[in-house]
Short mmCIF file of C-alpha atoms in Angstrom, two decimals:
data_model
loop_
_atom_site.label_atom_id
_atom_site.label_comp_id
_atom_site.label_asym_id
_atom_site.label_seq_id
_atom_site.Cartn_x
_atom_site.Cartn_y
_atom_site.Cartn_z
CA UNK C 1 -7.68 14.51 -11.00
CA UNK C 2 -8.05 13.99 -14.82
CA UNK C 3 -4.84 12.25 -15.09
CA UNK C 4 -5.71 10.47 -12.25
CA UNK C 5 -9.31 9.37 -13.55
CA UNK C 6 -7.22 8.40 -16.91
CA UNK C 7 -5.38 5.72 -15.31
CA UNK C 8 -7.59 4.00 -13.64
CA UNK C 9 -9.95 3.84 -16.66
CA UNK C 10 -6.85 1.68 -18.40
CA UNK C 11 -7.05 -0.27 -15.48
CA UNK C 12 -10.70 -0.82 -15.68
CA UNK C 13 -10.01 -2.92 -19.22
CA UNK C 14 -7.26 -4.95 -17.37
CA UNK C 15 -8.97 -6.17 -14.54
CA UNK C 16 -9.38 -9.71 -14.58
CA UNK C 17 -8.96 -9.86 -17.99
CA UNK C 18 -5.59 -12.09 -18.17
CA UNK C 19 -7.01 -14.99 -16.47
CA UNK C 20 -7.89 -15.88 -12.48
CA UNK C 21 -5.08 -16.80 -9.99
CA UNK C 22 -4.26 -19.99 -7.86
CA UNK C 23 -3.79 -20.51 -4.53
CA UNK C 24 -0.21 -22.55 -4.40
CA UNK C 25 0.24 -21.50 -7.63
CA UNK C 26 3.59 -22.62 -7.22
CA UNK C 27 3.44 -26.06 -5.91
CA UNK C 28 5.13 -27.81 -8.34
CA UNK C 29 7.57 -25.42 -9.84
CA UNK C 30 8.91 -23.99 -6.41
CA UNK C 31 7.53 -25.65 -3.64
CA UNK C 32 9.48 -23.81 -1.28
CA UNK C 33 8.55 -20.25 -2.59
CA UNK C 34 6.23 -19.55 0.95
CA UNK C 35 8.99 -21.06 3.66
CA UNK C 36 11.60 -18.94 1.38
CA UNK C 37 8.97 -15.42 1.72
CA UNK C 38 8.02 -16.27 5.13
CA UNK C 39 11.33 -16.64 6.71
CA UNK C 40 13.25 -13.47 4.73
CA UNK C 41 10.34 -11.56 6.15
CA UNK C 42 9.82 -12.33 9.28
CA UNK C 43 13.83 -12.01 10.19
CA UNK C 44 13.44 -8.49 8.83
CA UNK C 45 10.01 -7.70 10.63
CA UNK C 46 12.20 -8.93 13.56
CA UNK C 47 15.01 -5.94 13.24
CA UNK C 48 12.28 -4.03 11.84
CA UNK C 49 8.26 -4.52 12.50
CA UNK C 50 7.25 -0.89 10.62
CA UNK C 51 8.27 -3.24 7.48
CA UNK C 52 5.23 -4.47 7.24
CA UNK C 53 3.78 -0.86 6.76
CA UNK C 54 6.10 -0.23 4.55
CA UNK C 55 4.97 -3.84 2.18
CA UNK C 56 1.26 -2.48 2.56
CA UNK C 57 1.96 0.99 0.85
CA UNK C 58 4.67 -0.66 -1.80
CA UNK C 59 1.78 -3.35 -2.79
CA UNK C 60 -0.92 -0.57 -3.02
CA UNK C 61 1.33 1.86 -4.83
CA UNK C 62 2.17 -1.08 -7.65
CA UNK C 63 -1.39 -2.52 -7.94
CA UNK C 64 -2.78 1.04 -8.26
CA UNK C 65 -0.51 2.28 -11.17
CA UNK C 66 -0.97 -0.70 -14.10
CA UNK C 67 -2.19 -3.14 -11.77
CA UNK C 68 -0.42 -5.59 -9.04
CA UNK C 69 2.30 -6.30 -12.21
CA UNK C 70 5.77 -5.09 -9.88
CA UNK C 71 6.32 -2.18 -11.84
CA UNK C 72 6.73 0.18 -9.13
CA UNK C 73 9.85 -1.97 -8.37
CA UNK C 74 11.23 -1.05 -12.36
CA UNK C 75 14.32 1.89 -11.70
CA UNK C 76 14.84 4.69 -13.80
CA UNK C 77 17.45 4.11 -17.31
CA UNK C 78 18.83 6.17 -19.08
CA UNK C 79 15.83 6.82 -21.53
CA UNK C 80 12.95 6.50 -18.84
CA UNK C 81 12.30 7.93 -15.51
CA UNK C 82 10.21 4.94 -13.22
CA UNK C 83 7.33 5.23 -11.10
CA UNK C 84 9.41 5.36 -8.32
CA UNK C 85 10.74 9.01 -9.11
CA UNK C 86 7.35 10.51 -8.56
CA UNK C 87 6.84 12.41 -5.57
CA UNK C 88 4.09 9.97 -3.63
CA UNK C 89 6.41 7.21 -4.28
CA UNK C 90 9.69 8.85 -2.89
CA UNK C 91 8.85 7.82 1.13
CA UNK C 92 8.09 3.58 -0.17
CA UNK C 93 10.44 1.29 1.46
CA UNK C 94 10.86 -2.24 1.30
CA UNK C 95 12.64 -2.95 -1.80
CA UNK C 96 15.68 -4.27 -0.64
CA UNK C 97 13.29 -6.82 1.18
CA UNK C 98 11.98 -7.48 -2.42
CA UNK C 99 15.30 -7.88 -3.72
CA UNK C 100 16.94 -10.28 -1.23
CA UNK C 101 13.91 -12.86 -1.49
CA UNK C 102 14.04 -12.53 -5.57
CA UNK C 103 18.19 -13.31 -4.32
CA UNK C 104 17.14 -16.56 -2.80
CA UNK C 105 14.56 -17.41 -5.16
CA UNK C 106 16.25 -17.32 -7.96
CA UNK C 107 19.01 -19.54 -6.63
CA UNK C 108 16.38 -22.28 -6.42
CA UNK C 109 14.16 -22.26 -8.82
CA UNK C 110 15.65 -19.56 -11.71
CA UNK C 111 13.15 -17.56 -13.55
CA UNK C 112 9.74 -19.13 -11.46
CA UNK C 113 8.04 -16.79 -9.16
CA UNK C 114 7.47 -13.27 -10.37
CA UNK C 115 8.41 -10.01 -8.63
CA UNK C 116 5.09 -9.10 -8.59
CA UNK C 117 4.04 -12.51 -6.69
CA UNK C 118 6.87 -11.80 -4.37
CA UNK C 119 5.65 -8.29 -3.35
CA UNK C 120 2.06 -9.79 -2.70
CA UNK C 121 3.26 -12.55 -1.06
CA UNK C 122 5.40 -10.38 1.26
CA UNK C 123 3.00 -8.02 1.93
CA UNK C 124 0.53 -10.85 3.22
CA UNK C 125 3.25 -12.22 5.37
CA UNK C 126 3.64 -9.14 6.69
CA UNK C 127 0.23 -8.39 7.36
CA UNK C 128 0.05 -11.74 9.18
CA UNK C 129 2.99 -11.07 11.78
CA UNK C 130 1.35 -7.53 12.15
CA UNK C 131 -1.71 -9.50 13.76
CA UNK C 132 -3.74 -9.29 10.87
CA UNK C 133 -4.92 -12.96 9.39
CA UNK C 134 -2.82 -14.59 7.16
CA UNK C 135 -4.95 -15.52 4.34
CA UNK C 136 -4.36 -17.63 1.32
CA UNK C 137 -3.58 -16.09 -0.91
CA UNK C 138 -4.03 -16.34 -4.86
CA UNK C 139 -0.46 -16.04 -7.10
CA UNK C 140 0.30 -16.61 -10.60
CA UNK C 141 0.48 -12.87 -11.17
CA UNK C 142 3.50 -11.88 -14.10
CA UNK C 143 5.49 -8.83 -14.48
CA UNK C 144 4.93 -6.13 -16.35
CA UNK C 145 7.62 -3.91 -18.18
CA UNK C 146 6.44 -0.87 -18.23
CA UNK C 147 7.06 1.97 -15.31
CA UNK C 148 7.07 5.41 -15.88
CA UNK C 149 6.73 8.40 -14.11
CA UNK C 150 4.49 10.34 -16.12
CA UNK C 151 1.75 7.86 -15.41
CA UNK C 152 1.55 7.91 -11.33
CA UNK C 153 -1.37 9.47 -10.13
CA UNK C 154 -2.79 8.29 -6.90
CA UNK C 155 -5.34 9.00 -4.65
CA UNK C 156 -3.95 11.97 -2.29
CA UNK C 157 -4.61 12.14 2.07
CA UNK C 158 -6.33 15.51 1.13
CA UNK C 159 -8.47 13.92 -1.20
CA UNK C 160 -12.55 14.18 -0.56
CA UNK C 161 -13.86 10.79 0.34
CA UNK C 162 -15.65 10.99 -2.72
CA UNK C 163 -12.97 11.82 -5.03
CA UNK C 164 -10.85 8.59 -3.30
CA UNK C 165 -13.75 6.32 -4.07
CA UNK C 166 -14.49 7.57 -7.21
CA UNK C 167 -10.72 6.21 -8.28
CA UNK C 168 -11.17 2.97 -6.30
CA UNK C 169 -14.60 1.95 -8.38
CA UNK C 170 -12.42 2.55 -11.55
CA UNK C 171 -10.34 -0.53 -10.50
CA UNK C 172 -13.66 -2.73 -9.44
CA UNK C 173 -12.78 -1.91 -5.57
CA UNK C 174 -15.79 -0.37 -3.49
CA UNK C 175 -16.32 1.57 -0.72
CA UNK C 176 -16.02 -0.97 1.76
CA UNK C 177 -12.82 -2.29 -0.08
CA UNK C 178 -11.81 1.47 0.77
CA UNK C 179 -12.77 1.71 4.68
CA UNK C 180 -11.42 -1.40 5.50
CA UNK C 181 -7.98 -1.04 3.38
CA UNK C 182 -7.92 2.68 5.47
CA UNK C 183 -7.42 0.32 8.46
CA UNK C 184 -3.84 -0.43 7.26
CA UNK C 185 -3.28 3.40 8.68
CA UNK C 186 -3.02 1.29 11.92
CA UNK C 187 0.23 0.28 11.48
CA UNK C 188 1.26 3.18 9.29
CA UNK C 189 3.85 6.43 9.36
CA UNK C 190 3.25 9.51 7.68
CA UNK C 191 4.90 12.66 6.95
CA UNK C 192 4.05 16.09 8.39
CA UNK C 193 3.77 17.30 4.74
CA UNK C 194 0.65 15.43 4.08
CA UNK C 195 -1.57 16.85 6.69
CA UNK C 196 0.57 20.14 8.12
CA UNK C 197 -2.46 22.40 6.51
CA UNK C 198 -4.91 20.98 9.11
CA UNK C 199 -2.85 22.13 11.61
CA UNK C 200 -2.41 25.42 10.78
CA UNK C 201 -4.21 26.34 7.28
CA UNK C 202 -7.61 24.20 6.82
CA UNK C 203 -9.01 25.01 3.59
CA UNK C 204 -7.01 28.35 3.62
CA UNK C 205 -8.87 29.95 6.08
CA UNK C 206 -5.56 30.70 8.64
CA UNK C 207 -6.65 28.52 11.34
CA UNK C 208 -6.26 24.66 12.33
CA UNK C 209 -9.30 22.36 11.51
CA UNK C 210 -12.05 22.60 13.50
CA UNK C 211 -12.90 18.70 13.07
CA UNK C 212 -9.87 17.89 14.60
CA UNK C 213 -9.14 17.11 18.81
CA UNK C 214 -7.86 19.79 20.39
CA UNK C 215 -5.66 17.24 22.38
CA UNK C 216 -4.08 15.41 19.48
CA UNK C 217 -3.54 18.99 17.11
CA UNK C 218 -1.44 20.32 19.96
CA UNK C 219 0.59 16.90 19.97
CA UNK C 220 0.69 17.61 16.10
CA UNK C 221 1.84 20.99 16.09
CA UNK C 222 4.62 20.38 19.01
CA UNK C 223 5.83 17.30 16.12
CA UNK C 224 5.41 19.37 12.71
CA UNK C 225 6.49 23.25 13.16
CA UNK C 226 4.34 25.72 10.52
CA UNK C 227 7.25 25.70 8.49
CA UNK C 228 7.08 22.48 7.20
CA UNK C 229 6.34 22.44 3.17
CA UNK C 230 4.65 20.25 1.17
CA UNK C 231 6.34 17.09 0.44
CA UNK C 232 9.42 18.09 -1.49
CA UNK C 233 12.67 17.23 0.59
CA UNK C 234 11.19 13.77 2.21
CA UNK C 235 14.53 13.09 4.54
CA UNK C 236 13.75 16.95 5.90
CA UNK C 237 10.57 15.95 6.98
CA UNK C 238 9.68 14.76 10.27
CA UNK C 239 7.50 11.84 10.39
CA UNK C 240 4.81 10.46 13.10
CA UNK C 241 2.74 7.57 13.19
CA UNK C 242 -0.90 7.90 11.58
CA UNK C 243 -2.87 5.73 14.32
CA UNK C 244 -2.29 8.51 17.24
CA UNK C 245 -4.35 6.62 19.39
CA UNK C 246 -2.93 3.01 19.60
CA UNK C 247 -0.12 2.07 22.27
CA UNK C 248 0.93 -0.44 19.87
CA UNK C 249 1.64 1.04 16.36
CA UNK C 250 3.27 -1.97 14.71
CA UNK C 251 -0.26 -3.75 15.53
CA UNK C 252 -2.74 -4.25 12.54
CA UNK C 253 -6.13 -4.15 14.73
CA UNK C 254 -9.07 -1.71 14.77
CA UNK C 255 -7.12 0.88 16.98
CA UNK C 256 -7.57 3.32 13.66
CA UNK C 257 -11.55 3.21 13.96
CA UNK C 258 -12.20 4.35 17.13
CA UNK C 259 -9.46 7.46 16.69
CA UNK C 260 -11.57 8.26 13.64
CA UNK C 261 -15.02 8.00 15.07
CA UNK C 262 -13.05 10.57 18.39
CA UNK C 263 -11.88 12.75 16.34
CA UNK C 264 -8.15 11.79 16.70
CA UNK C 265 -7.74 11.07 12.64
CA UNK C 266 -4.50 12.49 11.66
CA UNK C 267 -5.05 12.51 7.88
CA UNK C 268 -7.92 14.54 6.31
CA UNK C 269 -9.15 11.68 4.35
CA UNK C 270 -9.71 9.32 7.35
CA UNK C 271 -11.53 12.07 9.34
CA UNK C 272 -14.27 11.96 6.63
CA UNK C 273 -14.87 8.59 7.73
CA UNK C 274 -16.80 9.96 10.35
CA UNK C 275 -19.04 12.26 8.66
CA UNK C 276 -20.26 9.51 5.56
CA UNK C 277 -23.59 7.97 7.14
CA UNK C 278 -22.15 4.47 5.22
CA UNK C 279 -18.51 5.31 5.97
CA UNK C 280 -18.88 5.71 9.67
CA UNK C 281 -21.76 2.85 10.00
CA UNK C 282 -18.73 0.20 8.98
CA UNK C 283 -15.98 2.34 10.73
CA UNK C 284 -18.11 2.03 13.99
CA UNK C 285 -19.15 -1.64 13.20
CA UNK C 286 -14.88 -2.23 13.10
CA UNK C 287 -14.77 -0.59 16.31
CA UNK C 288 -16.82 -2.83 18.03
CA UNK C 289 -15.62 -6.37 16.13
CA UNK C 290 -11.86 -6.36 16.02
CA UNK C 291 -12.74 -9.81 14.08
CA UNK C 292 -14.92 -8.43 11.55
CA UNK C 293 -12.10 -6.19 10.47
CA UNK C 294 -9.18 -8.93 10.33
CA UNK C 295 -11.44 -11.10 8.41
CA UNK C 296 -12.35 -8.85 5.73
CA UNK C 297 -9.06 -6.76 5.60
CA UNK C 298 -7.94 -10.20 4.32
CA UNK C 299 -10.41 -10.05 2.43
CA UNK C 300 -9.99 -6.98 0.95
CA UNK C 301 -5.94 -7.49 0.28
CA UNK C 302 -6.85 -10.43 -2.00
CA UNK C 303 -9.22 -7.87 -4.15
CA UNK C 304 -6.50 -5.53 -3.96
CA UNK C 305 -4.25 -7.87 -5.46
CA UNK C 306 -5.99 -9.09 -8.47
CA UNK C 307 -6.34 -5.49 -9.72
CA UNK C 308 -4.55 -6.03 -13.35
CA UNK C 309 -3.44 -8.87 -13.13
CA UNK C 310 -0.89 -10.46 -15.94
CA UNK C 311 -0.86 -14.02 -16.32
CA UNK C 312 -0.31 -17.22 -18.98
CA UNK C 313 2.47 -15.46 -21.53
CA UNK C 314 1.77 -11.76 -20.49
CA UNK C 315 4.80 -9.57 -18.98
CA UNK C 316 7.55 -11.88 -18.26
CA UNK C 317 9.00 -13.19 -15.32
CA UNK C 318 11.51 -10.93 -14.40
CA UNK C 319 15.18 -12.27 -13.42
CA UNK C 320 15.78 -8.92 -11.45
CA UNK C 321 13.18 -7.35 -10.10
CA UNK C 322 14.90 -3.80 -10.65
CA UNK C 323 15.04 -4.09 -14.46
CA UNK C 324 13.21 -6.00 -17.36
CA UNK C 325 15.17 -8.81 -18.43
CA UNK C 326 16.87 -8.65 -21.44
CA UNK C 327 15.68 -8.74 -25.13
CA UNK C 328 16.55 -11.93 -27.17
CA UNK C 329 17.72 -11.07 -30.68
#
């Protein structure tokens, strides 16, 4: 928790501090930079809508570590391990994605749109063909070079709801920034490691949690046997999806409200929702207004992504988004 606290106190003197973004940033040095995200993403939400789930977690998991700067894209060298590496970030997906609009990109306007604008970018798009709003959103953002392993420390599912928002204030997001981000969970997988202790162990007394429906921990347990570990062999474990109680999980809507406010949370840290006087008053007010929650989950995503930003002559522009571009000599 101290490591984690000490990262997003660096983050705290980033914020904001290189400069605002611009909507259509781009307008005049790649004109075609939305058609070109749109289109790669949508034909691969097409062969593959839990993509857009996966762009959600890859854009939180850069913009929390450094800021939105694409260095969770960085892989290891020889002389550094990446962010990658560490253990929350083995299950992220989407890279590929990342790589094959950088691909086109680069073919028509070479060394323009950063890797960092492209993950953003992607993410809204997927958002948008999710069924969330497709907002407009601000770019401009550069790349950092800097991503190693030593320095990811994020938020955990069996984190206390205070300890989560305690790390989200540290990068100027509050706690409705955090309930209405949650709602992502929606469209979401997860792996049995995360939560396997409600099921069988709460809290180490020997016994499932009490909090939990009795209907959805016997789905659970029938999907994630006792003897799966903690997160350490990720293709071993079996994965479900987090919104239990949605017949459409590749749907970003308010589904994940009303299976907190039943009971029918899968992850420890949603359930809380429920029991926070402010946390539940905006979970239920979600519930009722599937329109509140598109509008400011937008809302929320641009905040998200202005966490650190680079701009101007900071980071560079990377010409791969898997490595920093070489030094001049």
């Amino acid at each position: 928790m101290a490591a984690l606290l000490r990262t997003v106190l660096f983050l705290v003197l980033v914020v904001n501090a290189a400069g605002s973004l611009q909507v259509h940033f781009y307008r005049n040095s790649c004109p075609q930079v939305e058609i070109v995200v749109r289109i790669i993403v949508e034909r691969n939400f097409r062969r593959d809508p839990s993509i857009a789930a996966g762009l959600l977690r890859l854009h939180f998991h850069d913009c929390f570590i450094r800021g939105c700067d694409g260095s969770v894209l960085l892989d290891s060298t020889d002389e550094n391990v990446a962010e990658k590496e560490a253990p929350p970030n083995l299950s992220l997906r989407g890279f590929e994605l990342i790589d094959e609009i950088k691909t086109e990109l680069e073919k028509r306007c070479r060394g323009i749109v950063s890797c960092a604008d492209i993950l953003a970018m992607a993410t809204r798009d997927g958002v948008a063909l999710s069924g969330g709003a497709s907002y407009a959103l601000p770019t401009g953002r550069r790349d950092g070079t800097v991503s190693t392993i030593s320095e990811v420390h994020l938020p955990s599912p069996s984190f206390s709801l205070t300890a989560v928002l305690s790390a989200f204030q540290a990068i100027n997001l509050n706690l409705d920034d955090l309930i209405t981000l949650l709602g992502a969970h929606a469209v979401g997988f997860c792996h049995c490691g995360f939560f396997t202790d409600r099921l069988y162990n709460f809290m180490g007394t020997g016994l499932p949690d009490p909090d939990m429906d009795r209907s959805l921990l016997s789905s659970l347990q029938k999907n994630c046997p006792r003897s799966i570990a903690p997160i350490v062999n990720i293709s071993a474990d079996p994965k479900i999806f987090i919104d239990q109680t949605s017949s459409s999980p590749f749907v970003l809507d308010n589904s994940f409200y009303h299976g907190v406010l039943n009971g029918k949370a899968v992850l420890q840290l949603d359930q809380q929702l429920a029991f926070s006087q402010l946390a539940s008053s905006l979970a239920e007010k979600y519930a009722r207004s599937p329109k509140a929650f598109r509008k400011n989950f937008s809302k929320a995503m641009i905040k998200l992504g202005n966490v650190g930003i680079l701009t101007g002559q900071q980071g560079e522009i990377r010409l791969n988004c898997r490595k920093v571009n070489k030094r001049q000599h």
